[in-house]
């Protein structure tokens, strides 16, 4: 497939898991992909090497979100890797995962979650948007927890903020008049190799909760992102694609 030949893309949090699958898919479609990582350079280099081995183009760029100068560091590396070429696709995938309930949340935990999951993508968009090429794509990764109530309240709040941000930015003159779409993909549980998803009972229970009777795979999410990044999605903006496999839609009959 070659729907993104001549395009450039930045995927944050692309050293492993869903981000790695997104970077690989966009590269397979022909894009030059900047593989962002927070601290695990070795994993990002592995992602780049795998993309290159498959005939794609990619380079790694590091920035620790939630720290001073994070966006500046990312943009410096991005500019160097793109060599002056403009950006077409931004995928805000990097995020801290949830797991703490209301009773055990602390102010530091709250601030860190919002710094990485909300503040970083917001200001990355702010800095990149003026120089993004017309017809570009901004794709933010949210989560099914904005629809499905779980104890991970702070994490869910950050993802709710991301979805609100996407909808509002899609309706701004800064994007609309230039043909730049802004959309969100909301994954459900995805088997990224986490030990929890090596437990048969967890996998079976998760599969039963989905309409499609299986666990999600990173490639499932990458496919949704690739569609939104393509020209086929040119008339879609301000939307959230629920990529949970139909999790908890209702009773099964």
PDB file of C-alpha atoms in Angstrom, residues 29-202:
ATOM      1  CA  UNK A  29       1.862   3.283   3.618  1.00  0.00           C
ATOM      2  CA  UNK A  30       4.826   5.349   2.400  1.00  0.00           C
ATOM      3  CA  UNK A  31       5.270   8.079   5.027  1.00  0.00           C
ATOM      4  CA  UNK A  32       8.577   9.176   6.503  1.00  0.00           C
ATOM      5  CA  UNK A  33       7.953   8.603  10.224  1.00  0.00           C
ATOM      6  CA  UNK A  34       9.502  10.302  13.241  1.00  0.00           C
ATOM      7  CA  UNK A  35       9.460   7.738  16.052  1.00  0.00           C
ATOM      8  CA  UNK A  36       9.218   9.622  19.342  1.00  0.00           C
ATOM      9  CA  UNK A  37      10.342   8.088  22.619  1.00  0.00           C
ATOM     10  CA  UNK A  38      10.435   9.377  26.179  1.00  0.00           C
ATOM     11  CA  UNK A  39      13.349   7.510  27.736  1.00  0.00           C
ATOM     12  CA  UNK A  40      13.763   4.154  25.992  1.00  0.00           C
ATOM     13  CA  UNK A  41      16.024   5.028  23.064  1.00  0.00           C
ATOM     14  CA  UNK A  42      16.933   1.394  22.479  1.00  0.00           C
ATOM     15  CA  UNK A  43      13.281   0.472  21.924  1.00  0.00           C
ATOM     16  CA  UNK A  44      12.818   3.420  19.557  1.00  0.00           C
ATOM     17  CA  UNK A  45      15.890   2.350  17.599  1.00  0.00           C
ATOM     18  CA  UNK A  46      14.401  -1.142  17.344  1.00  0.00           C
ATOM     19  CA  UNK A  47      11.209   0.346  15.921  1.00  0.00           C
ATOM     20  CA  UNK A  48      13.193   2.368  13.377  1.00  0.00           C
ATOM     21  CA  UNK A  49      15.279  -0.668  12.411  1.00  0.00           C
ATOM     22  CA  UNK A  50      12.166  -2.807  11.907  1.00  0.00           C
ATOM     23  CA  UNK A  51      10.578  -0.136   9.719  1.00  0.00           C
ATOM     24  CA  UNK A  52      13.726   0.207   7.637  1.00  0.00           C
ATOM     25  CA  UNK A  53      14.086  -3.569   7.304  1.00  0.00           C
ATOM     26  CA  UNK A  54      10.569  -3.636   5.851  1.00  0.00           C
ATOM     27  CA  UNK A  55      11.527  -0.997   3.278  1.00  0.00           C
ATOM     28  CA  UNK A  56      10.146   2.036   5.117  1.00  0.00           C
ATOM     29  CA  UNK A  57      11.712   5.294   6.273  1.00  0.00           C
ATOM     30  CA  UNK A  58      11.949   6.396   9.877  1.00  0.00           C
ATOM     31  CA  UNK A  59      14.122   8.099  12.458  1.00  0.00           C
ATOM     32  CA  UNK A  60      14.011   8.366  16.240  1.00  0.00           C
ATOM     33  CA  UNK A  61      13.499  11.548  18.230  1.00  0.00           C
ATOM     34  CA  UNK A  62      13.583  11.790  22.012  1.00  0.00           C
ATOM     35  CA  UNK A  63      11.761  14.069  24.471  1.00  0.00           C
ATOM     36  CA  UNK A  64      10.637  13.354  28.030  1.00  0.00           C
ATOM     37  CA  UNK A  65       7.124  14.792  28.235  1.00  0.00           C
ATOM     38  CA  UNK A  66       6.232  16.519  31.457  1.00  0.00           C
ATOM     39  CA  UNK A  67       9.698  17.987  31.934  1.00  0.00           C
ATOM     40  CA  UNK A  68      10.941  21.489  31.199  1.00  0.00           C
ATOM     41  CA  UNK A  69      11.895  21.997  27.557  1.00  0.00           C
ATOM     42  CA  UNK A  70      10.170  18.812  26.398  1.00  0.00           C
ATOM     43  CA  UNK A  71       8.485  20.312  23.333  1.00  0.00           C
ATOM     44  CA  UNK A  72      11.601  22.247  22.342  1.00  0.00           C
ATOM     45  CA  UNK A  73      13.671  19.059  22.490  1.00  0.00           C
ATOM     46  CA  UNK A  74      11.189  17.165  20.341  1.00  0.00           C
ATOM     47  CA  UNK A  75      10.928  19.900  17.717  1.00  0.00           C
ATOM     48  CA  UNK A  76      14.715  20.227  17.467  1.00  0.00           C
ATOM     49  CA  UNK A  77      15.048  16.528  16.742  1.00  0.00           C
ATOM     50  CA  UNK A  78      12.064  16.549  14.407  1.00  0.00           C
ATOM     51  CA  UNK A  79      13.404  19.436  12.338  1.00  0.00           C
ATOM     52  CA  UNK A  80      16.772  17.711  12.020  1.00  0.00           C
ATOM     53  CA  UNK A  81      15.206  14.446  10.917  1.00  0.00           C
ATOM     54  CA  UNK A  82      12.819  16.011   8.417  1.00  0.00           C
ATOM     55  CA  UNK A  83      15.535  18.175   6.940  1.00  0.00           C
ATOM     56  CA  UNK A  84      13.292  21.188   6.487  1.00  0.00           C
ATOM     57  CA  UNK A  85      10.349  19.245   5.087  1.00  0.00           C
ATOM     58  CA  UNK A  86       6.971  20.180   6.551  1.00  0.00           C
ATOM     59  CA  UNK A  87       4.896  17.829   8.702  1.00  0.00           C
ATOM     60  CA  UNK A  88       1.712  16.239   7.361  1.00  0.00           C
ATOM     61  CA  UNK A  89       0.570  13.884  10.125  1.00  0.00           C
ATOM     62  CA  UNK A  90       0.759  14.207  13.904  1.00  0.00           C
ATOM     63  CA  UNK A  91      -0.313  11.258  16.044  1.00  0.00           C
ATOM     64  CA  UNK A  92      -0.456  12.078  19.750  1.00  0.00           C
ATOM     65  CA  UNK A  93      -0.177   8.598  21.214  1.00  0.00           C
ATOM     66  CA  UNK A  94       2.228   9.032  24.151  1.00  0.00           C
ATOM     67  CA  UNK A  95       0.519   8.819  27.534  1.00  0.00           C
ATOM     68  CA  UNK A  96       0.896   7.543  31.044  1.00  0.00           C
ATOM     69  CA  UNK A  97      -1.425   4.632  31.705  1.00  0.00           C
ATOM     70  CA  UNK A  98      -3.914   4.746  34.543  1.00  0.00           C
ATOM     71  CA  UNK A  99      -4.376   2.449  37.511  1.00  0.00           C
ATOM     72  CA  UNK A 100      -4.989   4.602  40.583  1.00  0.00           C
ATOM     73  CA  UNK A 101      -8.440   5.149  42.051  1.00  0.00           C
ATOM     74  CA  UNK A 102      -9.819   8.281  43.706  1.00  0.00           C
ATOM     75  CA  UNK A 103      -8.764   7.339  47.227  1.00  0.00           C
ATOM     76  CA  UNK A 104      -5.134   6.699  46.277  1.00  0.00           C
ATOM     77  CA  UNK A 105      -4.585   9.614  43.892  1.00  0.00           C
ATOM     78  CA  UNK A 106      -2.157  12.312  45.016  1.00  0.00           C
ATOM     79  CA  UNK A 107      -1.626  15.868  43.725  1.00  0.00           C
ATOM     80  CA  UNK A 108       1.728  14.858  42.250  1.00  0.00           C
ATOM     81  CA  UNK A 109       0.154  11.893  40.450  1.00  0.00           C
ATOM     82  CA  UNK A 110      -2.653  14.101  39.156  1.00  0.00           C
ATOM     83  CA  UNK A 111      -0.259  16.786  37.885  1.00  0.00           C
ATOM     84  CA  UNK A 112       2.042  14.258  36.218  1.00  0.00           C
ATOM     85  CA  UNK A 113      -0.838  12.538  34.411  1.00  0.00           C
ATOM     86  CA  UNK A 114      -2.200  15.806  33.052  1.00  0.00           C
ATOM     87  CA  UNK A 115       1.276  17.083  32.126  1.00  0.00           C
ATOM     88  CA  UNK A 116       2.001  14.077  29.921  1.00  0.00           C
ATOM     89  CA  UNK A 117      -1.472  13.135  28.680  1.00  0.00           C
ATOM     90  CA  UNK A 118      -2.983  16.587  28.106  1.00  0.00           C
ATOM     91  CA  UNK A 119      -0.486  19.440  28.358  1.00  0.00           C
ATOM     92  CA  UNK A 120       2.160  17.858  26.123  1.00  0.00           C
ATOM     93  CA  UNK A 121      -0.133  17.063  23.159  1.00  0.00           C
ATOM     94  CA  UNK A 122      -1.879  20.442  23.465  1.00  0.00           C
ATOM     95  CA  UNK A 123       1.311  22.468  23.261  1.00  0.00           C
ATOM     96  CA  UNK A 124       2.824  20.157  20.664  1.00  0.00           C
ATOM     97  CA  UNK A 125      -0.155  20.882  18.423  1.00  0.00           C
ATOM     98  CA  UNK A 126       0.148  24.587  19.209  1.00  0.00           C
ATOM     99  CA  UNK A 127       3.799  24.645  18.134  1.00  0.00           C
ATOM    100  CA  UNK A 128       3.457  22.377  15.089  1.00  0.00           C
ATOM    101  CA  UNK A 129       0.198  23.607  13.602  1.00  0.00           C
ATOM    102  CA  UNK A 130       1.479  26.870  12.053  1.00  0.00           C
ATOM    103  CA  UNK A 131       4.019  24.949   9.971  1.00  0.00           C
ATOM    104  CA  UNK A 132       1.933  21.861   9.254  1.00  0.00           C
ATOM    105  CA  UNK A 133       1.213  21.512   5.564  1.00  0.00           C
ATOM    106  CA  UNK A 134      -2.303  22.191   4.318  1.00  0.00           C
ATOM    107  CA  UNK A 135      -4.444  19.070   4.241  1.00  0.00           C
ATOM    108  CA  UNK A 136      -2.619  17.704   7.263  1.00  0.00           C
ATOM    109  CA  UNK A 137      -3.904  15.311   9.902  1.00  0.00           C
ATOM    110  CA  UNK A 138      -3.925  15.539  13.684  1.00  0.00           C
ATOM    111  CA  UNK A 139      -4.918  12.245  15.306  1.00  0.00           C
ATOM    112  CA  UNK A 140      -5.137  12.024  19.081  1.00  0.00           C
ATOM    113  CA  UNK A 141      -5.271   8.700  20.891  1.00  0.00           C
ATOM    114  CA  UNK A 142      -7.831   8.589  23.684  1.00  0.00           C
ATOM    115  CA  UNK A 143      -9.287   5.520  25.399  1.00  0.00           C
ATOM    116  CA  UNK A 144     -12.486   3.562  25.795  1.00  0.00           C
ATOM    117  CA  UNK A 145     -12.512   4.653  29.447  1.00  0.00           C
ATOM    118  CA  UNK A 146     -14.183   7.898  28.380  1.00  0.00           C
ATOM    119  CA  UNK A 147     -17.239   5.760  27.586  1.00  0.00           C
ATOM    120  CA  UNK A 148     -16.803   2.867  30.034  1.00  0.00           C
ATOM    121  CA  UNK A 149     -16.697   3.796  33.727  1.00  0.00           C
ATOM    122  CA  UNK A 150     -13.688   2.315  35.548  1.00  0.00           C
ATOM    123  CA  UNK A 151     -11.907   3.200  38.796  1.00  0.00           C
ATOM    124  CA  UNK A 152      -9.069   4.928  36.903  1.00  0.00           C
ATOM    125  CA  UNK A 153     -10.628   8.355  37.367  1.00  0.00           C
ATOM    126  CA  UNK A 154      -7.647  10.639  36.738  1.00  0.00           C
ATOM    127  CA  UNK A 155      -6.553   8.731  33.637  1.00  0.00           C
ATOM    128  CA  UNK A 156     -10.116   8.817  32.306  1.00  0.00           C
ATOM    129  CA  UNK A 157     -10.269  12.551  32.957  1.00  0.00           C
ATOM    130  CA  UNK A 158      -7.121  13.130  30.897  1.00  0.00           C
ATOM    131  CA  UNK A 159      -8.547  11.186  27.983  1.00  0.00           C
ATOM    132  CA  UNK A 160     -11.835  13.056  28.212  1.00  0.00           C
ATOM    133  CA  UNK A 161      -9.829  16.261  27.944  1.00  0.00           C
ATOM    134  CA  UNK A 162      -8.069  14.923  24.841  1.00  0.00           C
ATOM    135  CA  UNK A 163     -11.384  14.192  23.126  1.00  0.00           C
ATOM    136  CA  UNK A 164     -12.693  17.662  23.979  1.00  0.00           C
ATOM    137  CA  UNK A 165      -9.480  19.210  22.691  1.00  0.00           C
ATOM    138  CA  UNK A 166      -9.813  17.344  19.390  1.00  0.00           C
ATOM    139  CA  UNK A 167     -13.390  18.438  18.807  1.00  0.00           C
ATOM    140  CA  UNK A 168     -12.649  22.085  19.583  1.00  0.00           C
ATOM    141  CA  UNK A 169      -9.481  22.236  17.487  1.00  0.00           C
ATOM    142  CA  UNK A 170     -11.303  20.623  14.568  1.00  0.00           C
ATOM    143  CA  UNK A 171     -13.721  23.532  14.606  1.00  0.00           C
ATOM    144  CA  UNK A 172     -11.050  26.240  14.694  1.00  0.00           C
ATOM    145  CA  UNK A 173     -10.081  28.456  11.773  1.00  0.00           C
ATOM    146  CA  UNK A 174      -6.475  27.402  12.349  1.00  0.00           C
ATOM    147  CA  UNK A 175      -7.333  23.924  11.051  1.00  0.00           C
ATOM    148  CA  UNK A 176     -10.551  24.072   9.048  1.00  0.00           C
ATOM    149  CA  UNK A 177      -9.624  26.730   6.521  1.00  0.00           C
ATOM    150  CA  UNK A 178      -6.434  24.806   5.722  1.00  0.00           C
ATOM    151  CA  UNK A 179      -8.095  21.424   5.297  1.00  0.00           C
ATOM    152  CA  UNK A 180      -6.406  20.007   8.409  1.00  0.00           C
ATOM    153  CA  UNK A 181      -8.571  17.396  10.102  1.00  0.00           C
ATOM    154  CA  UNK A 182      -8.473  16.651  13.830  1.00  0.00           C
ATOM    155  CA  UNK A 183      -9.834  13.337  15.055  1.00  0.00           C
ATOM    156  CA  UNK A 184      -9.510  10.909  17.940  1.00  0.00           C
ATOM    157  CA  UNK A 185      -9.106   7.143  18.143  1.00  0.00           C
ATOM    158  CA  UNK A 186     -10.267   5.514  21.391  1.00  0.00           C
ATOM    159  CA  UNK A 187      -8.834   2.004  21.890  1.00  0.00           C
ATOM    160  CA  UNK A 188     -10.075  -0.563  24.353  1.00  0.00           C
ATOM    161  CA  UNK A 189      -7.825  -3.205  25.949  1.00  0.00           C
ATOM    162  CA  UNK A 190      -5.009  -4.060  23.550  1.00  0.00           C
ATOM    163  CA  UNK A 191      -2.517  -6.900  23.867  1.00  0.00           C
ATOM    164  CA  UNK A 192       0.771  -5.015  23.877  1.00  0.00           C
ATOM    165  CA  UNK A 193       2.671  -7.771  25.666  1.00  0.00           C
ATOM    166  CA  UNK A 194       1.757  -6.602  29.161  1.00  0.00           C
ATOM    167  CA  UNK A 195       2.006  -9.509  31.651  1.00  0.00           C
ATOM    168  CA  UNK A 196      -1.655  -9.034  32.598  1.00  0.00           C
ATOM    169  CA  UNK A 197      -2.675 -10.068  29.093  1.00  0.00           C
ATOM    170  CA  UNK A 198      -0.677 -13.282  29.348  1.00  0.00           C
ATOM    171  CA  UNK A 199      -3.192 -14.572  31.905  1.00  0.00           C
ATOM    172  CA  UNK A 200      -5.736 -16.776  30.070  1.00  0.00           C
ATOM    173  CA  UNK A 201      -8.628 -15.772  32.351  1.00  0.00           C
ATOM    174  CA  UNK A 202      -7.989 -12.069  31.699  1.00  0.00           C
TER     175      UNK A 202
END
